[in-house]
């Protein structure tokens, strides 16, 4: 009887899931603003995992851009023919190593032993996120595999509770938190139904020039001259290792940088290099 109920549950989810396309339609977050989003009780809150976004189409993992992620068969064998959204993740502050594991065309079984799939949504346009949370939690319990995990969602009554949680996990190396409107139904694109709160902001820009270093950086990179998506030009001079200064990101490549708000001229304040954006 239990097996029959579970099959009916999966059938309902499959019927309402969005169809897979080469570039999947996913929900993207806006930035949390305490003045605009002051009713914290309306949101479910979870840790933001700094992993590789992975959409399970029912048959394979793909990135937001629709590129196939070559996971080992044993890693995906227990996943159902159901649309899932989550992050491939190893541990906090470990993105570079994780990215190398995930981008390998022939997966290394030993490396993948350290990877977990953190499911944070089971997309269904007919259900509120609070119901989808119950669904993906039940699914993970049913799968019962240590590398398939449900992202825990929390409820807070006010901004102080949110702030305490945020400060606690970021002090331990977490990237930040996500706030998902509990009664919001799933839709694709950037939406205020999903918010991100991080100790810093980040964005991407294209490298247009290498500026020479001075002093101890003579003969190496001093700063990157970059162009943002909106056409703004500015320089990024911090955040590089000595190896990156000796072999800087190529002109034309896209880099991710972190910053702390904007100047009065609308430029990123205290822009610091984070990493080269991988084409995944």
mmCIF file of C-alpha atoms in Angstrom:
data_model
loop_
_atom_site.group_PDB
_atom_site.id
_atom_site.type_symbol
_atom_site.label_atom_id
_atom_site.label_comp_id
_atom_site.label_asym_id
_atom_site.label_seq_id
_atom_site.Cartn_x
_atom_site.Cartn_y
_atom_site.Cartn_z
ATOM 1 C CA UNK A 1 0.000 0.000 0.000
ATOM 2 C CA UNK A 2 2.848 2.376 0.876
ATOM 3 C CA UNK A 3 4.565 1.631 -2.452
ATOM 4 C CA UNK A 4 1.340 2.422 -4.353
ATOM 5 C CA UNK A 5 0.955 5.773 -2.570
ATOM 6 C CA UNK A 6 4.561 6.645 -3.357
ATOM 7 C CA UNK A 7 4.081 5.821 -7.046
ATOM 8 C CA UNK A 8 0.991 8.044 -7.134
ATOM 9 C CA UNK A 9 2.986 10.833 -5.477
ATOM 10 C CA UNK A 10 5.757 10.623 -8.105
ATOM 11 C CA UNK A 11 3.174 10.466 -10.913
ATOM 12 C CA UNK A 12 1.560 13.721 -9.762
ATOM 13 C CA UNK A 13 4.940 15.457 -9.539
ATOM 14 C CA UNK A 14 5.966 14.238 -12.993
ATOM 15 C CA UNK A 15 2.760 15.482 -14.563
ATOM 16 C CA UNK A 16 3.250 19.013 -13.219
ATOM 17 C CA UNK A 17 7.015 19.374 -13.738
ATOM 18 C CA UNK A 18 8.286 21.740 -16.446
ATOM 19 C CA UNK A 19 9.566 20.102 -19.632
ATOM 20 C CA UNK A 20 13.323 19.870 -19.990
ATOM 21 C CA UNK A 21 14.972 22.168 -22.526
ATOM 22 C CA UNK A 22 18.617 22.497 -23.552
ATOM 23 C CA UNK A 23 18.874 25.490 -21.205
ATOM 24 C CA UNK A 24 16.568 24.779 -18.256
ATOM 25 C CA UNK A 25 14.253 27.461 -16.911
ATOM 26 C CA UNK A 26 15.221 27.970 -13.284
ATOM 27 C CA UNK A 27 14.326 30.360 -10.499
ATOM 28 C CA UNK A 28 16.984 33.008 -9.798
ATOM 29 C CA UNK A 29 17.362 35.100 -6.661
ATOM 30 C CA UNK A 30 17.249 38.822 -6.037
ATOM 31 C CA UNK A 31 19.211 40.480 -3.224
ATOM 32 C CA UNK A 32 17.682 40.666 0.243
ATOM 33 C CA UNK A 33 16.973 44.198 1.499
ATOM 34 C CA UNK A 34 15.981 44.516 5.161
ATOM 35 C CA UNK A 35 13.885 47.646 4.495
ATOM 36 C CA UNK A 36 11.934 46.029 1.644
ATOM 37 C CA UNK A 37 11.698 42.491 2.999
ATOM 38 C CA UNK A 38 10.872 43.028 6.655
ATOM 39 C CA UNK A 39 8.272 40.282 7.117
ATOM 40 C CA UNK A 40 10.728 37.465 7.730
ATOM 41 C CA UNK A 41 7.994 35.123 8.952
ATOM 42 C CA UNK A 42 6.732 34.853 5.356
ATOM 43 C CA UNK A 43 9.950 33.137 4.223
ATOM 44 C CA UNK A 44 11.613 29.776 4.590
ATOM 45 C CA UNK A 45 15.344 30.262 5.176
ATOM 46 C CA UNK A 46 18.268 27.968 4.365
ATOM 47 C CA UNK A 47 22.038 28.075 4.111
ATOM 48 C CA UNK A 48 23.362 29.206 0.722
ATOM 49 C CA UNK A 49 25.751 26.519 -0.498
ATOM 50 C CA UNK A 50 28.679 27.634 -2.641
ATOM 51 C CA UNK A 51 28.484 24.701 -5.027
ATOM 52 C CA UNK A 52 27.659 24.030 -8.667
ATOM 53 C CA UNK A 53 23.979 24.511 -9.502
ATOM 54 C CA UNK A 54 22.724 21.194 -10.831
ATOM 55 C CA UNK A 55 19.286 20.525 -12.303
ATOM 56 C CA UNK A 56 18.270 16.879 -12.382
ATOM 57 C CA UNK A 57 16.097 16.503 -15.482
ATOM 58 C CA UNK A 58 14.932 13.024 -14.567
ATOM 59 C CA UNK A 59 17.729 11.381 -16.553
ATOM 60 C CA UNK A 60 20.852 13.543 -16.131
ATOM 61 C CA UNK A 61 22.394 16.542 -14.378
ATOM 62 C CA UNK A 62 22.661 19.783 -16.345
ATOM 63 C CA UNK A 63 23.919 23.227 -15.420
ATOM 64 C CA UNK A 64 21.896 26.428 -15.669
ATOM 65 C CA UNK A 65 23.263 26.779 -19.207
ATOM 66 C CA UNK A 66 22.125 23.290 -20.142
ATOM 67 C CA UNK A 67 25.604 21.725 -20.163
ATOM 68 C CA UNK A 68 25.669 18.078 -19.106
ATOM 69 C CA UNK A 69 27.407 17.218 -15.827
ATOM 70 C CA UNK A 70 29.032 13.803 -16.103
ATOM 71 C CA UNK A 71 28.331 12.245 -12.726
ATOM 72 C CA UNK A 72 29.121 8.575 -12.052
ATOM 73 C CA UNK A 73 26.250 6.132 -12.561
ATOM 74 C CA UNK A 74 26.228 5.149 -8.879
ATOM 75 C CA UNK A 75 25.770 8.802 -7.908
ATOM 76 C CA UNK A 76 22.561 9.241 -9.933
ATOM 77 C CA UNK A 77 21.182 5.682 -9.839
ATOM 78 C CA UNK A 78 18.784 6.362 -6.957
ATOM 79 C CA UNK A 79 17.397 9.633 -8.371
ATOM 80 C CA UNK A 80 13.842 9.355 -9.780
ATOM 81 C CA UNK A 81 12.469 10.439 -13.136
ATOM 82 C CA UNK A 82 11.536 13.754 -11.548
ATOM 83 C CA UNK A 83 12.677 17.347 -12.033
ATOM 84 C CA UNK A 84 14.908 18.461 -9.124
ATOM 85 C CA UNK A 85 16.962 21.565 -8.401
ATOM 86 C CA UNK A 86 19.968 21.741 -6.124
ATOM 87 C CA UNK A 87 23.698 22.166 -5.674
ATOM 88 C CA UNK A 88 26.547 19.706 -6.077
ATOM 89 C CA UNK A 89 28.674 20.470 -3.026
ATOM 90 C CA UNK A 90 31.562 19.164 -0.965
ATOM 91 C CA UNK A 91 32.197 21.509 1.950
ATOM 92 C CA UNK A 92 32.366 25.194 2.790
ATOM 93 C CA UNK A 93 35.039 27.288 1.082
ATOM 94 C CA UNK A 94 35.903 24.467 -1.336
ATOM 95 C CA UNK A 95 34.405 25.693 -4.621
ATOM 96 C CA UNK A 96 37.546 25.546 -6.773
ATOM 97 C CA UNK A 97 38.206 21.869 -6.008
ATOM 98 C CA UNK A 98 34.522 21.007 -6.457
ATOM 99 C CA UNK A 99 34.425 22.753 -9.819
ATOM 100 C CA UNK A 100 37.348 20.625 -10.997
ATOM 101 C CA UNK A 101 35.570 17.436 -9.949
ATOM 102 C CA UNK A 102 32.293 18.354 -11.631
ATOM 103 C CA UNK A 103 33.810 19.576 -14.920
ATOM 104 C CA UNK A 104 35.688 16.340 -15.590
ATOM 105 C CA UNK A 105 34.261 14.601 -18.661
ATOM 106 C CA UNK A 106 35.138 11.164 -17.335
ATOM 107 C CA UNK A 107 34.088 11.267 -13.671
ATOM 108 C CA UNK A 108 36.575 10.158 -11.054
ATOM 109 C CA UNK A 109 34.742 7.845 -8.659
ATOM 110 C CA UNK A 110 37.105 8.574 -5.777
ATOM 111 C CA UNK A 111 36.664 12.351 -6.137
ATOM 112 C CA UNK A 112 32.881 12.050 -6.411
ATOM 113 C CA UNK A 113 32.776 10.203 -3.084
ATOM 114 C CA UNK A 114 33.211 13.622 -1.450
ATOM 115 C CA UNK A 115 30.305 15.218 -3.368
ATOM 116 C CA UNK A 116 26.730 15.528 -2.133
ATOM 117 C CA UNK A 117 23.646 16.662 -4.026
ATOM 118 C CA UNK A 118 21.893 19.282 -1.902
ATOM 119 C CA UNK A 119 18.290 19.400 -3.144
ATOM 120 C CA UNK A 120 16.555 22.711 -2.464
ATOM 121 C CA UNK A 121 13.502 22.499 -4.739
ATOM 122 C CA UNK A 122 11.229 20.055 -6.509
ATOM 123 C CA UNK A 123 9.729 22.426 -9.114
ATOM 124 C CA UNK A 124 5.953 22.368 -9.516
ATOM 125 C CA UNK A 125 4.033 25.386 -10.807
ATOM 126 C CA UNK A 126 0.888 24.326 -8.928
ATOM 127 C CA UNK A 127 2.375 24.149 -5.418
ATOM 128 C CA UNK A 128 3.640 26.711 -2.915
ATOM 129 C CA UNK A 129 7.272 26.376 -1.888
ATOM 130 C CA UNK A 130 6.293 25.187 1.606
ATOM 131 C CA UNK A 131 4.585 22.188 -0.033
ATOM 132 C CA UNK A 132 7.488 21.611 -2.407
ATOM 133 C CA UNK A 133 9.821 21.573 0.604
ATOM 134 C CA UNK A 134 7.753 18.772 2.144
ATOM 135 C CA UNK A 135 7.825 16.903 -1.173
ATOM 136 C CA UNK A 136 11.582 17.003 -1.697
ATOM 137 C CA UNK A 137 12.192 16.159 1.972
ATOM 138 C CA UNK A 138 9.956 13.083 1.631
ATOM 139 C CA UNK A 139 11.708 12.122 -1.585
ATOM 140 C CA UNK A 140 15.167 12.299 0.011
ATOM 141 C CA UNK A 141 13.971 10.225 2.961
ATOM 142 C CA UNK A 142 12.630 7.639 0.503
ATOM 143 C CA UNK A 143 15.886 7.578 -1.514
ATOM 144 C CA UNK A 144 17.881 7.071 1.704
ATOM 145 C CA UNK A 145 21.341 7.641 0.238
ATOM 146 C CA UNK A 146 23.969 9.673 2.162
ATOM 147 C CA UNK A 147 25.080 11.660 -0.904
ATOM 148 C CA UNK A 148 21.503 12.808 -1.688
ATOM 149 C CA UNK A 149 20.466 15.382 0.902
ATOM 150 C CA UNK A 150 17.555 17.737 1.472
ATOM 151 C CA UNK A 151 18.407 21.362 2.225
ATOM 152 C CA UNK A 152 16.815 22.191 5.568
ATOM 153 C CA UNK A 153 14.465 25.175 5.630
ATOM 154 C CA UNK A 154 13.931 27.254 8.781
ATOM 155 C CA UNK A 155 11.327 29.758 9.963
ATOM 156 C CA UNK A 156 12.206 32.961 11.784
ATOM 157 C CA UNK A 157 9.858 35.452 13.415
ATOM 158 C CA UNK A 158 11.935 38.599 12.964
ATOM 159 C CA UNK A 159 15.096 40.110 11.493
ATOM 160 C CA UNK A 160 17.100 39.594 14.684
ATOM 161 C CA UNK A 161 16.589 35.828 14.520
ATOM 162 C CA UNK A 162 17.596 35.877 10.859
ATOM 163 C CA UNK A 163 20.650 38.009 11.652
ATOM 164 C CA UNK A 164 21.756 35.687 14.467
ATOM 165 C CA UNK A 165 21.500 32.658 12.180
ATOM 166 C CA UNK A 166 23.283 34.481 9.350
ATOM 167 C CA UNK A 167 26.156 35.636 11.591
ATOM 168 C CA UNK A 168 26.544 32.165 13.103
ATOM 169 C CA UNK A 169 26.846 30.212 9.851
ATOM 170 C CA UNK A 170 28.918 32.789 7.941
ATOM 171 C CA UNK A 171 31.390 32.836 10.847
ATOM 172 C CA UNK A 172 31.806 29.105 10.162
ATOM 173 C CA UNK A 173 32.518 29.693 6.466
ATOM 174 C CA UNK A 174 29.025 29.548 4.938
ATOM 175 C CA UNK A 175 28.469 31.686 1.842
ATOM 176 C CA UNK A 176 25.238 33.211 3.152
ATOM 177 C CA UNK A 177 21.540 32.396 3.336
ATOM 178 C CA UNK A 178 18.604 32.046 0.952
ATOM 179 C CA UNK A 179 15.069 33.249 1.712
ATOM 180 C CA UNK A 180 12.238 31.631 -0.239
ATOM 181 C CA UNK A 181 8.702 33.017 0.030
ATOM 182 C CA UNK A 182 6.790 30.136 1.588
ATOM 183 C CA UNK A 183 3.559 30.601 -0.391
ATOM 184 C CA UNK A 184 5.241 31.336 -3.759
ATOM 185 C CA UNK A 185 4.587 28.971 -6.641
ATOM 186 C CA UNK A 186 7.471 28.031 -8.891
ATOM 187 C CA UNK A 187 8.325 30.212 -11.864
ATOM 188 C CA UNK A 188 11.458 30.746 -13.900
ATOM 189 C CA UNK A 189 13.617 33.842 -14.042
ATOM 190 C CA UNK A 190 14.781 36.310 -11.402
ATOM 191 C CA UNK A 191 12.120 36.831 -8.792
ATOM 192 C CA UNK A 192 11.572 38.478 -5.423
ATOM 193 C CA UNK A 193 10.127 35.151 -4.267
ATOM 194 C CA UNK A 194 13.739 34.037 -3.794
ATOM 195 C CA UNK A 195 16.284 36.253 -2.043
ATOM 196 C CA UNK A 196 19.964 35.878 -1.229
ATOM 197 C CA UNK A 197 21.770 37.415 1.723
ATOM 198 C CA UNK A 198 25.568 37.316 1.736
ATOM 199 C CA UNK A 199 28.333 39.067 3.701
ATOM 200 C CA UNK A 200 29.261 40.715 0.422
ATOM 201 C CA UNK A 201 27.763 41.115 -3.033
ATOM 202 C CA UNK A 202 29.244 39.547 -6.130
ATOM 203 C CA UNK A 203 28.914 40.109 -9.861
ATOM 204 C CA UNK A 204 30.685 39.348 -13.117
ATOM 205 C CA UNK A 205 32.702 41.432 -15.555
ATOM 206 C CA UNK A 206 34.784 40.863 -18.696
ATOM 207 C CA UNK A 207 38.548 41.427 -18.590
ATOM 208 C CA UNK A 208 39.577 44.074 -21.125
ATOM 209 C CA UNK A 209 43.162 44.832 -20.028
ATOM 210 C CA UNK A 210 45.999 43.888 -17.672
ATOM 211 C CA UNK A 211 47.423 46.815 -15.704
ATOM 212 C CA UNK A 212 51.109 46.435 -14.692
ATOM 213 C CA UNK A 213 52.084 46.030 -11.062
ATOM 214 C CA UNK A 214 54.362 48.282 -9.050
ATOM 215 C CA UNK A 215 56.697 47.727 -6.121
ATOM 216 C CA UNK A 216 56.695 44.065 -5.087
ATOM 217 C CA UNK A 217 54.359 43.337 -8.018
ATOM 218 C CA UNK A 218 56.692 44.803 -10.664
ATOM 219 C CA UNK A 219 56.660 42.505 -13.695
ATOM 220 C CA UNK A 220 53.364 40.991 -12.597
ATOM 221 C CA UNK A 221 49.703 41.932 -12.734
ATOM 222 C CA UNK A 222 48.792 45.040 -10.809
ATOM 223 C CA UNK A 223 45.066 45.083 -11.585
ATOM 224 C CA UNK A 224 42.488 43.897 -14.056
ATOM 225 C CA UNK A 225 40.648 46.485 -16.097
ATOM 226 C CA UNK A 226 37.148 45.127 -16.566
ATOM 227 C CA UNK A 227 33.797 45.975 -18.126
ATOM 228 C CA UNK A 228 30.518 45.145 -16.402
ATOM 229 C CA UNK A 229 27.358 43.923 -18.121
ATOM 230 C CA UNK A 230 26.007 47.488 -17.928
ATOM 231 C CA UNK A 231 29.110 48.856 -19.681
ATOM 232 C CA UNK A 232 30.856 50.360 -16.663
ATOM 233 C CA UNK A 233 34.668 50.311 -16.648
ATOM 234 C CA UNK A 234 36.639 49.872 -13.425
ATOM 235 C CA UNK A 235 39.691 48.107 -12.031
ATOM 236 C CA UNK A 236 40.075 45.130 -9.708
ATOM 237 C CA UNK A 237 43.393 45.215 -7.883
ATOM 238 C CA UNK A 238 43.001 42.899 -4.890
ATOM 239 C CA UNK A 239 42.124 39.295 -4.196
ATOM 240 C CA UNK A 240 44.827 37.731 -6.402
ATOM 241 C CA UNK A 241 47.378 35.133 -5.353
ATOM 242 C CA UNK A 242 50.979 35.589 -6.529
ATOM 243 C CA UNK A 243 50.411 32.760 -9.027
ATOM 244 C CA UNK A 244 47.383 34.582 -10.453
ATOM 245 C CA UNK A 245 49.366 37.803 -10.717
ATOM 246 C CA UNK A 246 52.037 35.941 -12.691
ATOM 247 C CA UNK A 247 49.432 34.227 -14.883
ATOM 248 C CA UNK A 248 46.362 36.506 -14.816
ATOM 249 C CA UNK A 249 42.909 35.748 -16.246
ATOM 250 C CA UNK A 250 42.977 36.090 -20.018
ATOM 251 C CA UNK A 251 41.684 39.194 -21.747
ATOM 252 C CA UNK A 252 38.158 38.396 -22.863
ATOM 253 C CA UNK A 253 37.511 36.003 -19.979
ATOM 254 C CA UNK A 254 34.731 36.593 -17.479
ATOM 255 C CA UNK A 255 35.631 36.952 -13.811
ATOM 256 C CA UNK A 256 33.548 37.026 -10.666
ATOM 257 C CA UNK A 257 34.355 39.768 -8.172
ATOM 258 C CA UNK A 258 33.001 40.644 -4.738
ATOM 259 C CA UNK A 259 32.188 44.136 -3.538
ATOM 260 C CA UNK A 260 30.511 46.021 -0.715
ATOM 261 C CA UNK A 261 27.815 48.217 -2.215
ATOM 262 C CA UNK A 262 28.222 50.989 -4.764
ATOM 263 C CA UNK A 263 29.958 54.362 -4.773
ATOM 264 C CA UNK A 264 28.043 57.581 -5.474
ATOM 265 C CA UNK A 265 29.076 57.102 -9.120
ATOM 266 C CA UNK A 266 27.488 53.647 -9.205
ATOM 267 C CA UNK A 267 30.789 51.724 -9.302
ATOM 268 C CA UNK A 268 31.491 48.678 -7.108
ATOM 269 C CA UNK A 269 33.009 49.669 -3.756
ATOM 270 C CA UNK A 270 36.134 47.715 -2.691
ATOM 271 C CA UNK A 271 35.974 45.354 -5.682
ATOM 272 C CA UNK A 272 38.047 42.217 -5.074
ATOM 273 C CA UNK A 273 38.806 39.315 -7.431
ATOM 274 C CA UNK A 274 37.036 36.079 -6.527
ATOM 275 C CA UNK A 275 37.574 33.645 -9.415
ATOM 276 C CA UNK A 276 37.428 33.127 -13.159
ATOM 277 C CA UNK A 277 33.934 32.070 -14.191
ATOM 278 C CA UNK A 278 34.067 28.540 -15.491
ATOM 279 C CA UNK A 279 32.071 27.781 -18.642
ATOM 280 C CA UNK A 280 29.748 25.231 -17.021
#
